[in-house]
XYZ file of C-alpha atoms in Angstrom:
723
model
C 17.669 -31.601 -56.512
C 14.226 -30.430 -55.491
C 13.780 -27.205 -53.519
C 11.105 -25.622 -51.399
C 8.984 -22.934 -53.035
C 7.017 -20.020 -51.546
C 4.277 -17.912 -53.134
C 2.236 -15.182 -51.437
C -1.469 -14.762 -52.183
C -3.923 -11.978 -51.352
C -7.732 -11.988 -51.580
C -10.137 -9.082 -51.912
C -13.772 -8.481 -51.016
C -16.113 -5.667 -51.969
C -18.116 -3.704 -49.430
C -21.118 -1.539 -50.163
C -22.401 0.971 -47.664
C -25.726 2.717 -47.400
C -25.436 6.220 -46.057
C -28.173 8.660 -45.149
C -27.092 12.246 -45.731
C -28.913 15.438 -44.751
C -30.053 15.728 -48.367
C -31.561 12.248 -48.078
C -30.263 10.348 -51.077
C -28.707 7.105 -52.250
C -25.325 6.898 -53.819
C -22.761 4.185 -54.298
C -19.355 3.276 -55.593
C -17.861 -0.149 -56.190
C -14.252 -1.322 -56.227
C -12.892 -4.441 -57.928
C -13.361 -7.750 -56.165
C -11.690 -11.115 -56.518
C -13.427 -13.031 -53.779
C -12.561 -16.622 -52.905
C -13.842 -19.501 -55.033
C -15.456 -22.358 -53.085
C -16.850 -24.996 -55.419
C -20.294 -26.491 -54.841
C -22.052 -29.600 -56.070
C -24.837 -29.245 -58.633
C -27.054 -32.198 -59.492
C -26.795 -35.769 -58.273
C -23.138 -36.417 -59.039
C -22.668 -37.972 -55.596
C -19.538 -35.952 -54.892
C -18.500 -32.391 -54.238
C -16.805 -30.619 -57.089
C -13.219 -29.977 -56.181
C -10.823 -30.642 -59.036
C -9.740 -28.164 -61.682
C -11.470 -30.331 -64.303
C -14.895 -29.599 -62.836
C -15.980 -26.698 -65.036
C -19.083 -24.608 -64.579
C -20.498 -25.912 -67.846
C -20.132 -29.527 -66.753
C -21.451 -28.947 -63.251
C -24.766 -27.365 -64.298
C -25.438 -29.393 -67.453
C -28.996 -30.724 -67.368
C -29.805 -29.068 -64.045
C -33.239 -27.385 -63.843
C -33.938 -23.854 -62.685
C -35.457 -23.868 -59.201
C -36.384 -21.107 -56.701
C -33.421 -19.442 -55.005
C -32.840 -20.335 -51.351
C -31.090 -17.773 -49.163
C -29.868 -18.888 -45.752
C -29.432 -16.283 -43.028
C -27.104 -16.514 -40.037
C -27.147 -13.751 -37.399
C -23.897 -12.985 -35.579
C -23.746 -11.341 -32.116
C -27.192 -9.802 -32.533
C -28.105 -10.317 -28.864
C -25.006 -8.371 -27.810
C -24.978 -5.678 -30.477
C -28.736 -5.041 -30.426
C -29.806 -5.275 -26.765
C -33.027 -3.428 -27.582
C -35.566 -6.241 -28.001
C -37.868 -4.305 -30.330
C -35.016 -3.421 -32.683
C -33.634 -6.938 -32.656
C -37.026 -8.483 -33.326
C -37.724 -6.106 -36.196
C -34.413 -6.930 -37.867
C -34.841 -10.686 -37.404
C -38.548 -11.043 -38.061
C -39.354 -8.333 -40.561
C -36.628 -6.285 -42.247
C -34.266 -9.060 -43.320
C -36.927 -11.756 -43.946
C -38.894 -9.486 -46.277
C -35.893 -8.670 -48.413
C -34.907 -12.339 -48.501
C -38.442 -13.426 -49.350
C -38.704 -11.012 -52.267
C -35.603 -12.361 -53.966
C -36.508 -15.969 -53.196
C -39.840 -15.475 -54.922
C -38.329 -13.531 -57.835
C -35.236 -15.582 -58.738
C -34.445 -19.140 -59.767
C -31.001 -20.768 -59.787
C -29.393 -24.104 -60.474
C -29.561 -25.363 -56.940
C -26.606 -26.599 -54.941
C -27.195 -30.259 -54.057
C -24.628 -30.529 -51.267
C -24.127 -28.264 -48.236
C -22.659 -24.841 -48.986
C -19.198 -24.400 -47.470
C -16.741 -21.518 -47.523
C -13.111 -21.945 -48.501
C -10.724 -21.337 -45.606
C -8.266 -18.469 -46.013
C -4.704 -19.363 -46.925
C -2.171 -16.603 -46.338
C 0.675 -18.114 -48.348
C 1.329 -21.135 -50.546
C 4.333 -23.343 -51.270
C 2.898 -24.234 -54.670
C -0.443 -23.441 -56.334
C -3.072 -25.202 -54.250
C -0.566 -26.195 -51.531
C -1.115 -23.955 -48.499
C 1.836 -23.058 -46.297
C 0.193 -20.823 -43.691
C -3.385 -19.952 -42.808
C -4.553 -16.356 -42.625
C -6.429 -16.734 -39.344
C -5.647 -18.760 -36.258
C -7.406 -22.092 -36.498
C -7.646 -21.906 -40.271
C -10.845 -19.879 -40.466
C -12.231 -17.539 -43.118
C -13.662 -14.049 -42.887
C -16.386 -12.217 -44.774
C -15.204 -8.630 -44.563
C -14.233 -6.674 -41.481
C -15.729 -4.040 -39.202
C -13.534 -1.558 -37.345
C -10.525 -3.582 -38.477
C -11.816 -6.823 -36.953
C -12.698 -9.642 -39.360
C -16.217 -11.061 -39.381
C -15.499 -14.759 -39.166
C -17.591 -17.313 -40.998
C -18.735 -19.946 -38.456
C -16.571 -23.086 -38.359
C -19.563 -25.257 -39.226
C -19.721 -23.611 -42.651
C -16.030 -24.007 -43.585
C -14.512 -26.448 -46.062
C -11.450 -28.617 -45.539
C -7.987 -27.104 -45.867
C -4.633 -28.883 -45.594
C -1.495 -26.927 -44.767
C 2.008 -28.308 -45.253
C 5.304 -27.818 -43.511
C 7.023 -27.663 -46.887
C 6.776 -28.686 -50.543
C 9.340 -29.711 -53.120
C 9.319 -28.424 -56.671
C 8.232 -31.849 -57.903
C 4.911 -31.293 -56.077
C 5.632 -33.535 -53.100
C 4.576 -31.902 -49.817
C 5.412 -32.897 -46.263
C 4.075 -32.492 -42.704
C 0.354 -32.005 -43.504
C -2.070 -30.445 -41.016
C -5.767 -30.981 -41.743
C -8.372 -28.333 -40.935
C -11.532 -30.432 -41.322
C -14.701 -29.507 -43.170
C -17.749 -28.473 -41.195
C -21.261 -29.686 -41.820
C -21.997 -26.744 -44.124
C -25.234 -24.845 -44.670
C -27.783 -27.270 -46.069
C -30.570 -26.622 -48.582
C -29.435 -23.122 -49.517
C -27.776 -21.528 -52.535
C -26.255 -18.499 -50.789
C -25.536 -17.715 -47.148
C -26.074 -14.186 -45.820
C -24.358 -13.295 -42.550
C -26.158 -10.475 -40.734
C -24.539 -8.275 -38.091
C -25.513 -5.035 -36.353
C -22.162 -3.617 -35.289
C -21.303 0.037 -34.740
C -18.690 0.591 -37.423
C -16.518 3.721 -37.401
C -18.234 4.829 -40.605
C -21.747 4.397 -39.234
C -23.929 7.454 -39.060
C -25.972 8.801 -36.164
C -29.201 10.728 -35.642
C -30.471 9.873 -39.096
C -27.357 11.085 -40.926
C -24.561 8.873 -42.243
C -24.022 5.250 -43.118
C -27.091 3.063 -42.580
C -25.779 -0.374 -43.605
C -23.259 -2.114 -45.834
C -23.052 -5.403 -47.685
C -20.417 -7.487 -49.438
C -19.844 -10.778 -51.236
C -16.901 -12.881 -50.122
C -17.148 -16.345 -51.719
C -18.221 -17.586 -55.162
C -18.721 -20.971 -56.751
C -17.139 -22.408 -59.902
C -19.743 -20.536 -61.980
C -18.703 -17.305 -60.199
C -22.118 -16.895 -58.562
C -21.816 -15.436 -55.027
C -22.318 -18.046 -52.302
C -21.484 -16.109 -49.102
C -22.179 -12.493 -48.222
C -22.469 -10.097 -45.292
C -24.932 -7.346 -44.404
C -24.152 -5.083 -41.459
C -26.822 -2.750 -40.099
C -25.618 0.269 -38.147
C -27.482 -0.043 -34.816
C -27.546 3.666 -34.037
C -29.404 4.283 -37.304
C -32.319 1.946 -36.577
C -35.491 3.942 -35.962
C -38.806 2.209 -35.195
C -40.803 5.275 -34.196
C -42.773 5.380 -37.445
C -43.837 3.080 -40.259
C -41.857 5.370 -42.543
C -38.651 4.544 -40.659
C -39.406 0.822 -40.531
C -39.989 0.649 -44.267
C -36.727 2.504 -44.758
C -34.842 -0.429 -43.269
C -36.731 -2.953 -45.419
C -35.840 -1.000 -48.555
C -32.220 -0.859 -47.485
C -32.065 -4.640 -47.165
C -33.606 -5.175 -50.619
C -31.142 -2.782 -52.239
C -28.127 -4.250 -50.461
C -29.088 -7.806 -51.373
C -29.339 -6.709 -55.011
C -25.709 -5.611 -54.920
C -24.608 -8.770 -53.103
C -26.404 -11.021 -55.584
C -25.478 -9.413 -58.912
C -25.375 -5.619 -59.297
C -21.699 -4.805 -58.874
C -19.362 -3.515 -61.564
C -16.742 -5.958 -60.301
C -19.131 -8.851 -60.955
C -19.749 -7.849 -64.589
C -16.579 -9.590 -65.898
C -17.743 -12.793 -64.180
C -21.063 -12.976 -66.036
C -21.817 -16.170 -67.947
C -24.150 -17.467 -70.614
C -27.044 -19.707 -69.603
C -24.986 -22.828 -70.386
C -22.277 -21.726 -67.939
C -19.686 -20.605 -70.470
C -18.071 -17.238 -69.618
C -19.178 -14.090 -71.437
C -15.713 -12.584 -70.983
C -12.902 -14.789 -72.374
C -10.653 -16.343 -69.736
C -6.992 -17.285 -69.642
C -7.001 -20.743 -71.280
C -4.345 -22.022 -68.876
C -6.377 -21.599 -65.683
C -9.697 -19.960 -66.568
C -8.877 -16.729 -64.741
C -9.539 -13.144 -65.885
C -5.921 -11.976 -65.851
C -5.721 -11.024 -69.551
C -8.530 -8.556 -68.909
C -7.440 -7.079 -65.581
C -5.025 -4.192 -65.164
C -3.739 -2.436 -62.065
C -3.347 1.320 -61.899
C -2.263 3.890 -59.326
C -4.820 6.504 -58.324
C -4.401 9.285 -55.778
C -6.722 12.062 -54.609
C -4.077 13.857 -52.564
C -3.743 17.353 -53.993
C -6.178 16.543 -56.784
C -6.943 13.462 -58.830
C -3.891 11.833 -60.439
C -3.646 8.515 -62.280
C -0.813 6.288 -63.474
C -2.158 3.683 -65.905
C -1.147 0.907 -66.045
C 0.969 0.166 -62.973
C 1.710 -3.402 -61.931
C 1.541 -2.661 -58.195
C -1.210 -0.044 -58.361
C -3.732 0.339 -55.563
C -6.698 -0.203 -57.913
C -7.536 -3.009 -60.301
C -9.753 -2.594 -63.332
C -11.253 -5.756 -64.803
C -12.662 -5.206 -68.272
C -15.895 -6.868 -69.372
C -16.078 -6.776 -73.194
C -19.508 -7.800 -74.413
C -21.025 -6.912 -71.053
C -20.122 -3.224 -70.659
C -19.081 -0.966 -73.542
C -18.301 2.722 -74.042
C -21.253 4.516 -75.636
C -22.480 7.917 -76.802
C -25.284 10.103 -75.454
C -26.135 13.773 -74.815
C -23.067 15.167 -76.547
C -20.615 12.678 -75.033
C -19.051 10.614 -77.839
C -17.406 7.238 -77.404
C -14.659 8.256 -79.856
C -13.473 10.795 -77.266
C -13.337 8.208 -74.481
C -10.351 5.905 -74.848
C -11.323 3.970 -71.745
C -10.252 0.405 -70.917
C -13.828 -0.754 -71.548
C -14.756 -3.141 -74.349
C -11.086 -3.624 -75.327
C -10.975 -0.390 -77.323
C -7.187 -0.318 -77.450
C -4.403 1.341 -75.504
C -5.216 3.736 -72.688
C -2.838 6.349 -71.321
C -2.819 7.914 -67.878
C -4.449 11.083 -69.225
C -7.104 9.083 -71.064
C -7.744 7.013 -67.963
C -8.214 10.104 -65.804
C -10.978 11.283 -68.144
C -12.668 7.892 -67.802
C -12.922 7.971 -64.011
C -16.333 8.584 -62.492
C -15.552 11.662 -60.435
C -16.056 14.447 -60.764
C -17.248 15.234 -64.301
C -18.745 12.101 -65.790
C -17.273 12.712 -69.245
C -17.890 9.245 -70.674
C -20.920 7.017 -71.137
C -20.843 3.338 -70.166
C -23.599 0.915 -71.129
C -24.548 -2.638 -70.233
C -24.988 -4.267 -73.649
C -26.090 -7.792 -72.745
C -29.117 -9.018 -74.759
C -31.886 -9.141 -72.161
C -30.925 -5.809 -70.617
C -30.987 -4.173 -74.062
C -34.354 -5.778 -74.849
C -35.967 -4.601 -71.616
C -34.429 -1.115 -71.861
C -35.825 -0.722 -75.376
C -39.262 -1.776 -74.154
C -39.143 0.536 -71.145
C -38.122 3.704 -72.986
C -39.962 2.886 -76.215
C -36.764 3.177 -78.262
C -36.127 0.308 -80.689
C -32.620 1.512 -81.585
C -31.251 1.749 -78.038
C -27.873 -0.025 -77.947
C -27.488 -0.507 -74.191
C -28.598 0.558 -70.728
C -26.487 3.320 -69.223
C -24.646 2.923 -65.961
C -24.248 5.960 -63.723
C -21.188 7.931 -64.862
C -20.692 10.040 -61.736
C -19.135 8.999 -58.465
C -19.124 10.614 -55.063
C -16.119 12.749 -54.194
C -12.835 12.331 -56.053
C -13.490 8.704 -56.973
C -10.900 6.513 -58.672
C -13.254 4.011 -60.276
C -14.165 3.523 -63.908
C -17.641 2.017 -63.529
C -20.532 2.615 -61.123
C -22.920 -0.061 -59.891
C -26.204 1.708 -60.541
C -28.311 2.688 -63.514
C -27.985 6.230 -64.859
C -29.940 8.621 -62.631
C -30.687 11.030 -65.479
C -32.950 8.586 -67.350
C -34.325 6.211 -64.681
C -35.170 8.425 -61.696
C -37.023 6.533 -58.971
C -35.956 3.001 -59.948
C -34.667 0.876 -57.096
C -31.121 0.651 -58.471
C -30.263 4.282 -59.285
C -27.832 6.047 -56.930
C -30.194 8.742 -55.630
C -33.946 8.620 -55.226
C -36.422 11.273 -54.200
C -39.631 9.610 -55.365
C -42.235 8.388 -52.908
C -42.359 5.049 -54.724
C -39.158 3.198 -55.558
C -40.005 0.715 -58.266
C -38.315 -2.456 -59.458
C -38.093 -2.434 -63.253
C -37.699 -5.312 -65.676
C -34.347 -3.775 -66.644
C -32.855 -4.663 -63.261
C -34.327 -8.168 -63.390
C -32.821 -8.564 -66.879
C -29.370 -7.976 -65.401
C -29.945 -11.005 -63.176
C -30.820 -13.116 -66.226
C -27.847 -11.931 -68.272
C -25.475 -12.862 -65.445
C -26.203 -16.503 -66.272
C -26.664 -17.229 -62.561
C -30.362 -16.497 -62.198
C -33.677 -16.786 -64.031
C -36.002 -13.967 -62.882
C -39.776 -13.832 -62.769
C -40.537 -10.577 -64.577
C -44.013 -10.390 -63.060
C -42.240 -9.437 -59.823
C -41.381 -6.026 -61.280
C -43.696 -3.042 -60.922
C -46.622 -2.735 -63.325
C -45.796 0.128 -65.693
C -48.029 3.038 -66.716
C -46.995 5.757 -69.149
C -46.806 9.077 -67.367
C -46.394 7.491 -63.943
C -42.799 6.256 -64.159
C -39.808 8.397 -65.015
C -38.716 7.916 -68.625
C -41.273 5.198 -69.352
C -42.208 5.217 -73.082
C -40.574 8.646 -73.520
C -38.724 7.631 -76.680
C -35.167 7.759 -77.985
C -34.734 11.516 -77.636
C -35.401 11.297 -73.902
C -32.529 8.818 -73.505
C -30.046 10.273 -75.976
C -30.530 14.062 -75.913
C -29.888 16.737 -73.304
C -32.724 17.378 -70.872
C -33.016 21.105 -71.691
C -32.185 22.767 -74.989
C -29.871 25.721 -75.459
C -32.809 28.118 -75.243
C -33.685 26.991 -71.753
C -36.894 25.225 -72.764
C -37.899 21.877 -71.324
C -37.407 20.050 -74.619
C -34.802 17.658 -75.909
C -32.160 19.280 -78.097
C -32.466 16.800 -80.954
C -36.015 15.596 -80.490
C -37.647 18.939 -79.677
C -40.159 17.042 -77.548
C -41.657 18.667 -74.482
C -41.701 16.704 -71.241
C -43.161 16.960 -67.757
C -40.073 15.268 -66.320
C -37.907 18.401 -66.093
C -38.441 22.007 -65.018
C -36.876 25.433 -65.666
C -36.313 28.686 -63.804
C -39.866 29.738 -64.683
C -41.098 26.866 -62.511
C -38.965 27.770 -59.495
C -41.856 29.098 -57.418
C -44.382 26.541 -58.639
C -45.541 23.367 -56.959
C -46.657 20.369 -58.991
C -47.586 16.737 -58.507
C -45.124 13.872 -58.848
C -45.453 11.605 -61.878
C -47.043 8.893 -59.740
C -49.393 11.457 -58.085
C -48.283 10.334 -54.640
C -46.588 13.552 -53.581
C -46.341 17.287 -54.054
C -43.095 18.375 -55.721
C -41.019 21.476 -56.409
C -38.398 22.333 -59.024
C -34.782 21.677 -58.034
C -33.278 24.384 -60.253
C -30.390 26.387 -58.781
C -29.503 29.993 -59.497
C -25.759 29.561 -59.794
C -23.253 28.421 -62.373
C -23.073 24.715 -63.113
C -19.649 23.264 -62.277
C -18.994 21.778 -65.724
C -19.641 23.204 -69.177
C -21.467 20.149 -70.531
C -24.228 20.769 -67.976
C -24.982 24.400 -68.811
C -28.632 24.446 -69.831
C -29.894 27.681 -71.380
C -27.200 29.851 -69.792
C -24.713 29.730 -66.923
C -27.217 29.923 -64.056
C -29.868 27.359 -64.927
C -29.286 23.818 -63.742
C -30.409 21.195 -61.260
C -28.642 20.332 -58.046
C -27.811 16.638 -58.545
C -24.674 15.658 -60.412
C -26.005 12.098 -60.537
C -28.872 13.464 -62.650
C -26.446 15.353 -64.926
C -27.601 18.578 -63.238
C -30.987 18.312 -64.956
C -33.567 20.272 -62.932
C -36.335 17.882 -61.905
C -39.464 17.966 -59.783
C -38.464 16.703 -56.342
C -40.531 15.549 -53.388
C -39.984 15.559 -49.632
C -41.408 13.310 -46.933
C -43.551 16.136 -45.524
C -45.230 16.512 -48.929
C -46.149 12.847 -49.327
C -49.909 12.443 -49.716
C -50.017 9.477 -47.348
C -47.536 10.499 -44.676
C -47.326 14.268 -45.048
C -47.787 16.700 -42.180
C -50.649 19.173 -41.783
C -49.788 22.857 -41.706
C -51.878 25.994 -41.929
C -51.805 26.053 -45.725
C -52.816 22.417 -46.164
C -55.727 22.970 -43.797
C -56.844 26.027 -45.750
C -56.572 24.055 -48.999
C -58.940 21.360 -47.746
C -56.228 18.735 -48.002
C -56.147 15.357 -46.327
C -53.125 13.051 -45.996
C -54.239 9.422 -46.074
C -53.519 6.105 -47.771
C -56.210 6.828 -50.386
C -55.054 10.398 -51.108
C -53.438 11.560 -54.355
C -51.932 14.817 -55.550
C -54.111 17.050 -57.745
C -53.796 20.638 -58.963
C -56.220 22.908 -57.133
C -56.985 26.549 -56.344
C -59.557 25.743 -53.664
C -59.278 27.990 -50.611
C -61.350 28.515 -47.505
C -62.434 31.739 -45.851
C -61.645 32.003 -42.175
C -64.096 33.138 -39.508
C -62.300 35.562 -37.206
C -65.076 35.986 -34.614
C -67.279 38.945 -33.852
C -68.994 38.597 -37.213
C -65.757 39.188 -39.123
C -64.636 36.913 -41.961
C -61.181 36.982 -43.542
C -61.422 36.258 -47.278
C -58.260 34.525 -48.482
C -56.897 35.337 -51.942
C -57.663 33.010 -54.832
C -54.186 32.289 -56.222
C -53.278 30.162 -59.213
C -53.454 26.418 -58.875
C -50.996 24.592 -56.635
C -50.506 20.935 -55.785
C -52.745 19.559 -53.054
C -53.432 16.140 -51.530
C -57.046 14.969 -51.632
C -58.755 11.706 -50.834
C -60.227 9.936 -53.856
C -62.581 7.010 -54.328
C -62.425 5.141 -57.646
C -65.450 3.644 -59.363
C -65.743 -0.130 -59.692
C -64.615 -0.011 -63.334
C -61.752 2.391 -62.471
C -62.863 4.769 -65.222
C -63.684 7.644 -62.863
C -63.123 8.805 -59.299
C -64.746 11.058 -56.715
C -62.650 13.773 -55.072
C -63.159 14.598 -51.397
C -62.190 17.782 -49.571
C -61.610 18.155 -45.856
C -64.143 20.390 -44.119
C -62.820 20.453 -40.562
C -59.658 22.187 -39.443
C -57.982 19.209 -37.756
C -57.671 17.006 -40.826
C -60.121 14.424 -39.526
C -60.455 11.726 -42.193
C -64.176 11.428 -41.413
C -64.857 15.153 -41.707
C -64.880 15.271 -45.508
C -67.331 16.114 -48.288
C -67.368 14.991 -51.952
C -66.436 17.807 -54.324
C -67.215 16.119 -57.630
C -66.420 13.217 -59.965
C -63.489 13.162 -62.401
C -64.062 11.267 -65.656
C -61.434 12.718 -67.982
C -57.977 14.273 -67.699
C -58.134 18.066 -67.556
C -61.760 18.140 -66.425
C -62.549 21.036 -64.073
C -64.620 20.417 -60.959
C -65.758 23.015 -58.466
C -68.775 23.931 -56.333
C -71.053 25.788 -58.769
C -74.076 25.680 -56.484
C -72.157 26.790 -53.417
C -73.509 23.631 -51.764
C -70.636 23.366 -49.309
C -70.241 27.073 -48.605
C -72.121 26.793 -45.347
C -69.931 27.378 -42.339
C -68.606 24.141 -40.870
C -66.152 24.484 -37.987
C -65.925 28.181 -38.904
C -64.731 27.494 -42.462
C -66.242 27.527 -45.919
C -64.865 27.230 -49.456
C -64.598 30.392 -51.522
C -64.339 30.080 -55.302
C -61.486 28.081 -56.772
C -61.523 24.850 -58.741
C -59.708 21.546 -59.095
C -58.218 20.041 -62.281
C -58.701 16.314 -62.734
C -55.745 14.038 -63.382
C -56.066 11.078 -65.739
C -58.368 8.462 -64.135
C -56.176 5.773 -65.716
C -53.312 6.938 -63.469
C -55.298 7.835 -60.359
C -57.148 4.505 -60.363
C -54.280 2.368 -61.642
C -53.638 -0.808 -59.702
C -50.255 0.031 -58.229
C -48.296 -3.195 -58.178
C -45.019 -2.999 -56.243
C -44.220 -6.623 -55.333
C -40.960 -5.745 -53.590
C -42.947 -3.583 -51.146
C -46.107 -5.698 -50.948
C -45.133 -8.757 -48.949
C -47.735 -10.249 -46.639
C -47.347 -12.751 -43.831
C -46.021 -16.260 -44.459
C -43.861 -15.131 -47.355
C -46.903 -14.205 -49.456
C -47.621 -11.379 -51.863
C -50.868 -9.489 -52.192
C -52.077 -12.022 -54.783
C -51.917 -14.791 -52.180
C -49.105 -16.709 -53.863
C -46.155 -17.804 -51.791
C -42.515 -18.603 -52.262
C -40.032 -20.879 -50.519
C -39.122 -20.041 -46.968
C -35.474 -19.459 -46.071
C -33.521 -22.235 -44.400
C -32.653 -21.266 -40.834
C -29.062 -21.390 -39.663
C -27.748 -21.769 -36.114
C -29.008 -18.270 -35.367
C -31.462 -18.150 -38.263
C -34.488 -15.888 -38.281
C -37.935 -17.168 -37.409
C -41.472 -15.890 -36.965
C -44.165 -14.546 -39.242
C -43.681 -11.580 -41.546
C -45.791 -8.486 -40.879
C -48.824 -8.244 -43.194
C -48.655 -5.444 -45.725
C -45.869 -2.997 -46.433
C -46.250 0.726 -46.840
C -44.496 2.826 -49.417
C -40.781 3.290 -49.183
C -40.466 7.052 -49.324
C -36.965 7.283 -48.028
C -33.952 8.639 -49.801
C -30.738 6.890 -48.850
C -27.127 7.081 -49.982
C -24.922 4.080 -50.772
C -21.182 4.172 -50.879
C -19.277 1.049 -51.823
C -15.605 0.762 -50.850
C -12.903 -1.869 -51.046
C -11.597 -3.785 -48.048
C -8.377 -5.782 -48.118
C -9.102 -9.126 -46.499
């Protein structure tokens, strides 16, 4: 006798949110995902791949790498963004620029048939035999906002058959067909874009800015559908600074949706399509490497590991992420479920969680990432690229989805950034290549210069040792090497220039005890303020100090400063005397050198530059005079002949001098492709990439020429949503 059978299934998606906090930072956390598989057709097989015999390896065999195509579909934008200017900026500039950057940077094995999303089945009679759909009409969602699912349009859904019942011999009865739609043609991934006011959205420049998620993947595990939601009350078009902030947000979010998620690491593949992490031979799933655990933050962090019905799932990725050692944290002390190191108890697991201490080191150890990390830091023995080991709040996750802040400050994919330039490194592009899903163009990363980028060519001691030794000096404990990257209490009242010379900076050191013993540098009251940066005190900028977009105040006027696109930060003690009227002149003191923004003009061969000082009081860019020419680093220039001491607008310069920065850095050709898009999908070199295919509500129109610096500091928080 055959009987009816019932099995319940649940699907998960991962959501990442960008939040702007008063401290202006980025941060993020990622939860495990097991998003729906919807197979696609690669190559000219003449059929869609649908059977269990259609492996990734077979489907991509012989298929060439071709430029990525991202399709965009806007949902309810007319309703949710009634402001025409905001809506147009989202549709015509912010999203298209982010899409265009990744289309020009990445290649994939292209889908040859329309992309479709698998419909959601709530329960099954037998594996692959759906009993009941999750949504009325047999639809599928891509996340939810305020508890309401964001439905994928019917045109993009695949066929699903439900049955009134099935017998144990596999025979099913009373079929109902939910037909396939036309799909999204000529694309490799579909991005749904919304602008809905979620309960977690911020307001008045503080709080969540946007979030993104992936919700469908193909038989090679590459994401094929995703969602980006922009919080409408956070959109600000009053300045170029604010506009560029939104563009940067879209680029970062797309990076997470495409590849950079700790829950995607176990899904990585080799270039031939074979999985990096071994699968269950019976069905190709990751179950042997996934474990549920119970985690609670009520009354303090508590963990039960493992627990079959736990509220968190950890999916290990041996060969992709491993436990490592650095800065006094030893892998032997971290019995974490990473790299299949053996049994893990609840107490061991609690030590492995991201929040709050960051006791363990986790590294991406895939070949290309290791190669590019070694090149970047100038360390031939580096065994992996560190992931961030802190999480916001009392987090229950094992792995973060960003690079370690302590060693890669300012890179696009670290959790917090305070640099005026956010740069895309080859390390991040290498992660795309090691996923097996993409082939990146490494020329689309920023051009590197030693001394300009945090950690670049700083050597093994910079990566592996503590930032400040036990004596409180800015040296590495093992290497004994001095660095300009960190500061101490002696620098607390000083101002300096950022590494890239684009901004004035100050030391972030705090005069209070560090919260954890491993971050006590030179005594109990000397440490930085960022736990993401391992409490290392660094030189930090602010938007008002940026040499392009800074604000004039009395001191900057008296320093002869000028904020402009061709201004850089230099150390100067130049001061002006002030005419008080009635024949009286107030002579200002001649203090030690401080950071100041001055216009510069580089020579044709970029071997020298002329420094200009502002003469007028209003900061008029035309009211300037040349001070001198810098040819070498450390050169001193001043006004020995008192040529400019004549009164101009009641001011004159009194004594003081300016110290030249390295002309190689000042006159370097700053190449930031991800922030340099021109119109028609072009970069500053005039080359162009493929344009995105437009969906039913697809974006259209030209892209704005040029793109200013992204000087924002945004926070990202990724959370799990049960679909």
